[in-house]
């Protein structure tokens, strides 16, 4: 199993530009989570999906953030327009319920200049 | 307050020293509990877990026992190595059954 696959690994963009982060969960997992990690705030849950349906997006910081899961094997997190304070490492994780814990991807390090 | 409270770091130990990282949780019932490890530049990896009270999770020489009476899940290792240098996160279910809440992480540095 290739694990949870995120792309790109690194993204540098200018303020105001649109950024799209991608995630492929582990096949058979029915939950998908997007987290953001910063030194100041630690690990924050942004949104999670169950069977491709968004369940809780209360962690999404602003309307500039949106996430979709069009099918069981793909999810995107979009920031439009991006701002320097969005700079962070964004992780995607998936799980089969909670019985085995989450499997995290390697993350996307986003830098907005 | 936080549903997972974790000992703050950073923690610096000499090689072969004993490690304890404290973690307490607040939850209803008896949820599964987890420890994750994050090595520099990588994502979080599941280190060990316990699914019911009095269970002991173990992996790579690390252990943690699910103590329902103290609502704790402290991480221990008898003899740390330089390669154990990483950030360790305790996790337990939050308000929703399928949402893990993570502690703030404890950075461990092991020096030769």
PDB file of C-alpha atoms in Angstrom:
ATOM      1  CA  UNK A   1       0.000   0.000   0.000  1.00  0.00           C
ATOM      2  CA  UNK A   2       1.431   3.392  -0.987  1.00  0.00           C
ATOM      3  CA  UNK A   3      -0.144   5.119   1.977  1.00  0.00           C
ATOM      4  CA  UNK A   4      -1.768   8.529   1.878  1.00  0.00           C
ATOM      5  CA  UNK A   5      -0.350  10.508  -1.014  1.00  0.00           C
ATOM      6  CA  UNK A   6      -0.213  14.284  -0.990  1.00  0.00           C
ATOM      7  CA  UNK A   7       0.904  16.654  -3.675  1.00  0.00           C
ATOM      8  CA  UNK A   8       2.765  18.849  -4.072  1.00  0.00           C
ATOM      9  CA  UNK A   9       5.344  18.360  -1.288  1.00  0.00           C
ATOM     10  CA  UNK A  10       6.296  22.012  -1.417  1.00  0.00           C
ATOM     11  CA  UNK A  11       4.441  25.008  -2.764  1.00  0.00           C
ATOM     12  CA  UNK A  12       5.633  28.577  -2.884  1.00  0.00           C
ATOM     13  CA  UNK A  13       3.155  31.118  -4.138  1.00  0.00           C
ATOM     14  CA  UNK A  14       2.553  34.814  -4.108  1.00  0.00           C
ATOM     15  CA  UNK A  15      -0.059  36.440  -1.970  1.00  0.00           C
ATOM     16  CA  UNK A  16      -3.396  36.579  -3.736  1.00  0.00           C
ATOM     17  CA  UNK A  17      -2.836  33.493  -5.833  1.00  0.00           C
ATOM     18  CA  UNK A  18      -5.007  30.395  -5.718  1.00  0.00           C
ATOM     19  CA  UNK A  19      -3.455  27.298  -4.181  1.00  0.00           C
ATOM     20  CA  UNK A  20      -4.751  23.748  -4.539  1.00  0.00           C
ATOM     21  CA  UNK A  21      -3.491  20.924  -2.386  1.00  0.00           C
ATOM     22  CA  UNK A  22      -4.261  17.338  -3.303  1.00  0.00           C
ATOM     23  CA  UNK A  23      -4.714  14.118  -1.392  1.00  0.00           C
ATOM     24  CA  UNK A  24      -5.237  10.479  -2.275  1.00  0.00           C
ATOM     25  CA  UNK A  25      -6.358   8.468   0.752  1.00  0.00           C
ATOM     26  CA  UNK A  26      -5.721   4.806   1.366  1.00  0.00           C
ATOM     27  CA  UNK A  27      -8.091   2.622  -0.609  1.00  0.00           C
ATOM     28  CA  UNK A  28     -10.954   1.393   1.558  1.00  0.00           C
ATOM     29  CA  UNK A  29     -10.665   4.139   4.133  1.00  0.00           C
ATOM     30  CA  UNK A  30     -13.959   5.932   4.665  1.00  0.00           C
ATOM     31  CA  UNK A  31     -12.737   8.966   6.586  1.00  0.00           C
ATOM     32  CA  UNK A  32     -10.512  11.742   5.286  1.00  0.00           C
ATOM     33  CA  UNK A  33      -9.115  14.606   7.344  1.00  0.00           C
ATOM     34  CA  UNK A  34      -7.299  17.823   6.498  1.00  0.00           C
ATOM     35  CA  UNK A  35      -4.996  19.282   9.165  1.00  0.00           C
ATOM     36  CA  UNK A  36      -2.811  22.342   9.309  1.00  0.00           C
ATOM     37  CA  UNK A  37       0.367  22.465  11.383  1.00  0.00           C
ATOM     38  CA  UNK A  38       2.170  25.617  12.494  1.00  0.00           C
ATOM     39  CA  UNK A  39       4.640  26.335  15.255  1.00  0.00           C
ATOM     40  CA  UNK A  40       2.262  28.734  16.936  1.00  0.00           C
ATOM     41  CA  UNK A  41      -0.986  26.746  16.804  1.00  0.00           C
ATOM     42  CA  UNK A  42       0.212  23.170  16.542  1.00  0.00           C
ATOM     43  CA  UNK A  43      -1.960  20.673  14.687  1.00  0.00           C
ATOM     44  CA  UNK A  44      -5.416  21.970  13.769  1.00  0.00           C
ATOM     45  CA  UNK A  45      -8.221  19.986  12.197  1.00  0.00           C
ATOM     46  CA  UNK A  46      -9.664  21.944   9.287  1.00  0.00           C
ATOM     47  CA  UNK A  47     -12.327  19.617   7.902  1.00  0.00           C
ATOM     48  CA  UNK A  48     -13.167  15.963   7.653  1.00  0.00           C
ATOM     49  CA  UNK A  49     -15.206  13.777   5.314  1.00  0.00           C
ATOM     50  CA  UNK A  50     -17.030  10.507   5.778  1.00  0.00           C
ATOM     51  CA  UNK A  51     -17.805   8.559   2.628  1.00  0.00           C
ATOM     52  CA  UNK A  52     -16.952  11.660   0.578  1.00  0.00           C
ATOM     53  CA  UNK A  53     -19.417  13.857   2.482  1.00  0.00           C
ATOM     54  CA  UNK A  54     -18.103  16.809   4.535  1.00  0.00           C
ATOM     55  CA  UNK A  55     -19.068  16.230   8.142  1.00  0.00           C
ATOM     56  CA  UNK A  56     -17.439  19.063  10.071  1.00  0.00           C
ATOM     57  CA  UNK A  57     -15.799  22.111   8.531  1.00  0.00           C
ATOM     58  CA  UNK A  58     -15.815  24.235  11.657  1.00  0.00           C
ATOM     59  CA  UNK A  59     -12.030  24.337  11.633  1.00  0.00           C
ATOM     60  CA  UNK A  60     -11.809  25.981   8.236  1.00  0.00           C
ATOM     61  CA  UNK A  61     -10.414  29.400   9.069  1.00  0.00           C
ATOM     62  CA  UNK A  62     -12.225  31.534   6.522  1.00  0.00           C
ATOM     63  CA  UNK A  63     -14.284  31.494   3.371  1.00  0.00           C
ATOM     64  CA  UNK A  64     -11.013  31.626   1.474  1.00  0.00           C
ATOM     65  CA  UNK A  65     -10.604  27.940   2.320  1.00  0.00           C
ATOM     66  CA  UNK A  66     -12.645  25.246   0.619  1.00  0.00           C
ATOM     67  CA  UNK A  67     -12.353  21.468   0.415  1.00  0.00           C
ATOM     68  CA  UNK A  68     -13.922  18.872  -1.830  1.00  0.00           C
ATOM     69  CA  UNK A  69     -13.970  15.133  -2.109  1.00  0.00           C
ATOM     70  CA  UNK A  70     -15.475  14.245  -5.492  1.00  0.00           C
ATOM     71  CA  UNK A  71     -14.812  10.525  -5.023  1.00  0.00           C
ATOM     72  CA  UNK A  72     -13.379   8.049  -2.545  1.00  0.00           C
ATOM     73  CA  UNK A  73      -9.862   8.337  -3.918  1.00  0.00           C
ATOM     74  CA  UNK A  74      -9.322  12.074  -4.175  1.00  0.00           C
ATOM     75  CA  UNK A  75      -9.685  15.248  -2.168  1.00  0.00           C
ATOM     76  CA  UNK A  76      -8.575  18.839  -2.622  1.00  0.00           C
ATOM     77  CA  UNK A  77      -8.043  21.758  -0.293  1.00  0.00           C
ATOM     78  CA  UNK A  78      -8.157  25.114  -2.015  1.00  0.00           C
ATOM     79  CA  UNK A  79      -7.119  28.515  -0.733  1.00  0.00           C
ATOM     80  CA  UNK A  80      -8.252  31.509  -2.773  1.00  0.00           C
ATOM     81  CA  UNK A  81      -6.852  34.087  -2.386  1.00  0.00           C
ATOM     82  CA  UNK A  82      -3.834  32.969  -0.397  1.00  0.00           C
ATOM     83  CA  UNK A  83      -2.249  35.133   2.304  1.00  0.00           C
ATOM     84  CA  UNK A  84       1.138  34.952   4.060  1.00  0.00           C
ATOM     85  CA  UNK A  85      -0.539  33.789   7.285  1.00  0.00           C
ATOM     86  CA  UNK A  86      -1.667  30.658   5.445  1.00  0.00           C
ATOM     87  CA  UNK A  87       1.944  29.499   5.366  1.00  0.00           C
ATOM     88  CA  UNK A  88       2.023  26.141   7.152  1.00  0.00           C
ATOM     89  CA  UNK A  89       2.332  22.426   6.573  1.00  0.00           C
ATOM     90  CA  UNK A  90      -0.965  20.902   5.485  1.00  0.00           C
ATOM     91  CA  UNK A  91      -1.557  17.245   6.205  1.00  0.00           C
ATOM     92  CA  UNK A  92      -4.132  14.890   4.861  1.00  0.00           C
ATOM     93  CA  UNK A  93      -4.997  11.755   6.831  1.00  0.00           C
ATOM     94  CA  UNK A  94      -7.374   8.877   6.285  1.00  0.00           C
ATOM     95  CA  UNK A  95      -8.807   6.120   8.436  1.00  0.00           C
ATOM     96  CA  UNK A  96     -11.139   3.194   8.444  1.00  0.00           C
ATOM     97  CA  UNK A  97     -13.353   4.449  11.216  1.00  0.00           C
ATOM     98  CA  UNK A  98     -11.230   5.128  14.266  1.00  0.00           C
ATOM     99  CA  UNK A  99     -10.279   1.604  15.153  1.00  0.00           C
ATOM    100  CA  UNK A 100      -6.793   1.726  13.734  1.00  0.00           C
ATOM    101  CA  UNK A 101      -6.038   5.407  14.043  1.00  0.00           C
ATOM    102  CA  UNK A 102      -5.216   7.753  11.239  1.00  0.00           C
ATOM    103  CA  UNK A 103      -2.638   7.359   8.499  1.00  0.00           C
ATOM    104  CA  UNK A 104      -1.064  10.668   7.581  1.00  0.00           C
ATOM    105  CA  UNK A 105       0.432  11.790   4.330  1.00  0.00           C
ATOM    106  CA  UNK A 106       3.849  13.426   4.184  1.00  0.00           C
ATOM    107  CA  UNK A 107       2.305  16.868   4.047  1.00  0.00           C
ATOM    108  CA  UNK A 108       2.480  19.895   1.775  1.00  0.00           C
ATOM    109  CA  UNK A 109       4.662  22.741   2.985  1.00  0.00           C
ATOM    110  CA  UNK A 110       2.994  25.925   1.775  1.00  0.00           C
ATOM    111  CA  UNK A 111       4.822  29.220   1.735  1.00  0.00           C
ATOM    112  CA  UNK A 112       2.924  32.339   0.717  1.00  0.00           C
ATOM    113  CA  UNK A 113       5.153  35.334   0.032  1.00  0.00           C
TER     114      UNK A 113
ATOM    115  CA  UNK B   1     -10.495  22.949  28.013  1.00  0.00           C
ATOM    116  CA  UNK B   2      -8.405  20.608  25.918  1.00  0.00           C
ATOM    117  CA  UNK B   3      -9.514  17.020  25.719  1.00  0.00           C
ATOM    118  CA  UNK B   4      -5.870  15.921  25.537  1.00  0.00           C
ATOM    119  CA  UNK B   5      -3.252  17.470  27.804  1.00  0.00           C
ATOM    120  CA  UNK B   6       0.312  16.599  27.069  1.00  0.00           C
ATOM    121  CA  UNK B   7       3.545  17.379  28.851  1.00  0.00           C
ATOM    122  CA  UNK B   8       5.198  20.377  27.278  1.00  0.00           C
ATOM    123  CA  UNK B   9       8.684  20.155  25.952  1.00  0.00           C
ATOM    124  CA  UNK B  10      11.218  20.360  24.782  1.00  0.00           C
ATOM    125  CA  UNK B  11      12.773  17.372  26.475  1.00  0.00           C
ATOM    126  CA  UNK B  12      16.497  16.734  26.138  1.00  0.00           C
ATOM    127  CA  UNK B  13      17.943  13.428  27.278  1.00  0.00           C
ATOM    128  CA  UNK B  14      21.233  11.637  26.995  1.00  0.00           C
ATOM    129  CA  UNK B  15      21.363   8.390  25.078  1.00  0.00           C
ATOM    130  CA  UNK B  16      20.180   5.383  27.122  1.00  0.00           C
ATOM    131  CA  UNK B  17      18.233   7.578  29.557  1.00  0.00           C
ATOM    132  CA  UNK B  18      14.678   6.732  30.624  1.00  0.00           C
ATOM    133  CA  UNK B  19      11.870   8.637  28.925  1.00  0.00           C
ATOM    134  CA  UNK B  20       8.417   9.529  30.192  1.00  0.00           C
ATOM    135  CA  UNK B  21       6.034  11.855  28.385  1.00  0.00           C
ATOM    136  CA  UNK B  22       2.817  12.463  30.290  1.00  0.00           C
ATOM    137  CA  UNK B  23      -0.599  12.533  28.659  1.00  0.00           C
ATOM    138  CA  UNK B  24      -4.043  12.841  30.207  1.00  0.00           C
ATOM    139  CA  UNK B  25      -7.349  12.919  28.402  1.00  0.00           C
ATOM    140  CA  UNK B  26     -10.950  13.919  28.938  1.00  0.00           C
ATOM    141  CA  UNK B  27     -13.517  11.749  27.243  1.00  0.00           C
ATOM    142  CA  UNK B  28     -16.735   9.928  27.869  1.00  0.00           C
ATOM    143  CA  UNK B  29     -16.604   6.185  27.976  1.00  0.00           C
ATOM    144  CA  UNK B  30     -13.423   4.310  27.183  1.00  0.00           C
ATOM    145  CA  UNK B  31     -12.117   5.519  23.864  1.00  0.00           C
ATOM    146  CA  UNK B  32      -9.114   4.191  21.996  1.00  0.00           C
ATOM    147  CA  UNK B  33      -5.937   6.156  22.751  1.00  0.00           C
ATOM    148  CA  UNK B  34      -2.957   6.774  20.516  1.00  0.00           C
ATOM    149  CA  UNK B  35       0.616   8.009  20.418  1.00  0.00           C
ATOM    150  CA  UNK B  36       1.979   9.398  17.183  1.00  0.00           C
ATOM    151  CA  UNK B  37       5.557  10.337  16.297  1.00  0.00           C
ATOM    152  CA  UNK B  38       6.708  12.947  13.808  1.00  0.00           C
ATOM    153  CA  UNK B  39      10.285  12.836  12.590  1.00  0.00           C
ATOM    154  CA  UNK B  40      11.754  16.024  11.094  1.00  0.00           C
ATOM    155  CA  UNK B  41      10.247  16.859   7.723  1.00  0.00           C
ATOM    156  CA  UNK B  42       7.760  14.007   7.819  1.00  0.00           C
ATOM    157  CA  UNK B  43       4.120  13.404   8.589  1.00  0.00           C
ATOM    158  CA  UNK B  44       2.785  11.873  11.773  1.00  0.00           C
ATOM    159  CA  UNK B  45       3.145   8.116  12.133  1.00  0.00           C
ATOM    160  CA  UNK B  46       1.162   5.928  14.467  1.00  0.00           C
ATOM    161  CA  UNK B  47       3.553   4.736  17.162  1.00  0.00           C
ATOM    162  CA  UNK B  48       1.233   2.704  19.366  1.00  0.00           C
ATOM    163  CA  UNK B  49      -2.328   2.475  20.544  1.00  0.00           C
ATOM    164  CA  UNK B  50      -4.540   0.966  23.238  1.00  0.00           C
ATOM    165  CA  UNK B  51      -8.161   0.165  22.637  1.00  0.00           C
ATOM    166  CA  UNK B  52      -9.459  -0.492  26.132  1.00  0.00           C
ATOM    167  CA  UNK B  53      -8.733   0.187  29.762  1.00  0.00           C
ATOM    168  CA  UNK B  54      -5.612  -1.502  31.190  1.00  0.00           C
ATOM    169  CA  UNK B  55      -4.332  -2.274  27.696  1.00  0.00           C
ATOM    170  CA  UNK B  56      -0.648  -1.679  27.076  1.00  0.00           C
ATOM    171  CA  UNK B  57       0.383  -0.504  23.644  1.00  0.00           C
ATOM    172  CA  UNK B  58       3.968  -1.077  22.599  1.00  0.00           C
ATOM    173  CA  UNK B  59       6.210  -0.550  19.597  1.00  0.00           C
ATOM    174  CA  UNK B  60       9.926   0.073  18.981  1.00  0.00           C
ATOM    175  CA  UNK B  61      10.668  -0.161  22.697  1.00  0.00           C
ATOM    176  CA  UNK B  62       8.019   2.430  23.591  1.00  0.00           C
ATOM    177  CA  UNK B  63       5.117   1.545  25.873  1.00  0.00           C
ATOM    178  CA  UNK B  64       1.982   3.246  27.152  1.00  0.00           C
ATOM    179  CA  UNK B  65      -0.671   1.859  29.475  1.00  0.00           C
ATOM    180  CA  UNK B  66      -4.291   2.949  29.337  1.00  0.00           C
ATOM    181  CA  UNK B  67      -5.130   3.953  32.939  1.00  0.00           C
ATOM    182  CA  UNK B  68      -8.822   4.659  33.288  1.00  0.00           C
ATOM    183  CA  UNK B  69      -8.579   5.550  36.973  1.00  0.00           C
ATOM    184  CA  UNK B  70      -6.216   8.427  36.233  1.00  0.00           C
ATOM    185  CA  UNK B  71      -7.379   9.012  32.625  1.00  0.00           C
ATOM    186  CA  UNK B  72      -3.762   8.834  31.561  1.00  0.00           C
ATOM    187  CA  UNK B  73      -1.750   7.288  28.756  1.00  0.00           C
ATOM    188  CA  UNK B  74       1.872   8.145  29.525  1.00  0.00           C
ATOM    189  CA  UNK B  75       4.554   7.210  27.003  1.00  0.00           C
ATOM    190  CA  UNK B  76       7.684   5.486  28.295  1.00  0.00           C
ATOM    191  CA  UNK B  77      10.898   4.050  26.960  1.00  0.00           C
ATOM    192  CA  UNK B  78      13.599   2.481  29.057  1.00  0.00           C
ATOM    193  CA  UNK B  79      16.619   3.499  26.985  1.00  0.00           C
ATOM    194  CA  UNK B  80      16.312   6.200  24.352  1.00  0.00           C
ATOM    195  CA  UNK B  81      18.497   6.449  21.266  1.00  0.00           C
ATOM    196  CA  UNK B  82      19.535   9.405  19.156  1.00  0.00           C
ATOM    197  CA  UNK B  83      17.209   8.099  16.442  1.00  0.00           C
ATOM    198  CA  UNK B  84      14.243   8.627  18.805  1.00  0.00           C
ATOM    199  CA  UNK B  85      14.635  12.391  18.464  1.00  0.00           C
ATOM    200  CA  UNK B  86      11.253  13.552  17.178  1.00  0.00           C
ATOM    201  CA  UNK B  87       8.002  15.176  18.236  1.00  0.00           C
ATOM    202  CA  UNK B  88       5.541  12.926  20.044  1.00  0.00           C
ATOM    203  CA  UNK B  89       1.775  13.493  20.031  1.00  0.00           C
ATOM    204  CA  UNK B  90      -0.837  11.947  22.268  1.00  0.00           C
ATOM    205  CA  UNK B  91      -4.306  11.625  20.715  1.00  0.00           C
ATOM    206  CA  UNK B  92      -7.810  10.693  21.822  1.00  0.00           C
ATOM    207  CA  UNK B  93     -11.259  11.110  20.311  1.00  0.00           C
ATOM    208  CA  UNK B  94     -12.715  14.585  20.655  1.00  0.00           C
ATOM    209  CA  UNK B  95     -16.288  15.687  20.630  1.00  0.00           C
ATOM    210  CA  UNK B  96     -17.153  13.464  17.669  1.00  0.00           C
ATOM    211  CA  UNK B  97     -16.472   9.756  17.703  1.00  0.00           C
ATOM    212  CA  UNK B  98     -14.387   9.870  14.546  1.00  0.00           C
ATOM    213  CA  UNK B  99     -12.382  12.968  15.254  1.00  0.00           C
ATOM    214  CA  UNK B 100      -9.086  12.594  17.044  1.00  0.00           C
ATOM    215  CA  UNK B 101      -7.874  15.475  19.173  1.00  0.00           C
ATOM    216  CA  UNK B 102      -4.106  15.773  19.345  1.00  0.00           C
ATOM    217  CA  UNK B 103      -2.009  17.117  22.162  1.00  0.00           C
ATOM    218  CA  UNK B 104       0.327  20.005  21.415  1.00  0.00           C
ATOM    219  CA  UNK B 105       3.272  17.680  20.926  1.00  0.00           C
ATOM    220  CA  UNK B 106       6.446  17.121  22.916  1.00  0.00           C
ATOM    221  CA  UNK B 107       9.752  17.570  21.183  1.00  0.00           C
ATOM    222  CA  UNK B 108      12.363  15.060  22.284  1.00  0.00           C
ATOM    223  CA  UNK B 109      16.039  15.533  21.578  1.00  0.00           C
ATOM    224  CA  UNK B 110      18.430  12.719  22.454  1.00  0.00           C
ATOM    225  CA  UNK B 111      22.102  13.613  22.600  1.00  0.00           C
ATOM    226  CA  UNK B 112      24.963  11.107  22.326  1.00  0.00           C
TER     227      UNK B 112
END
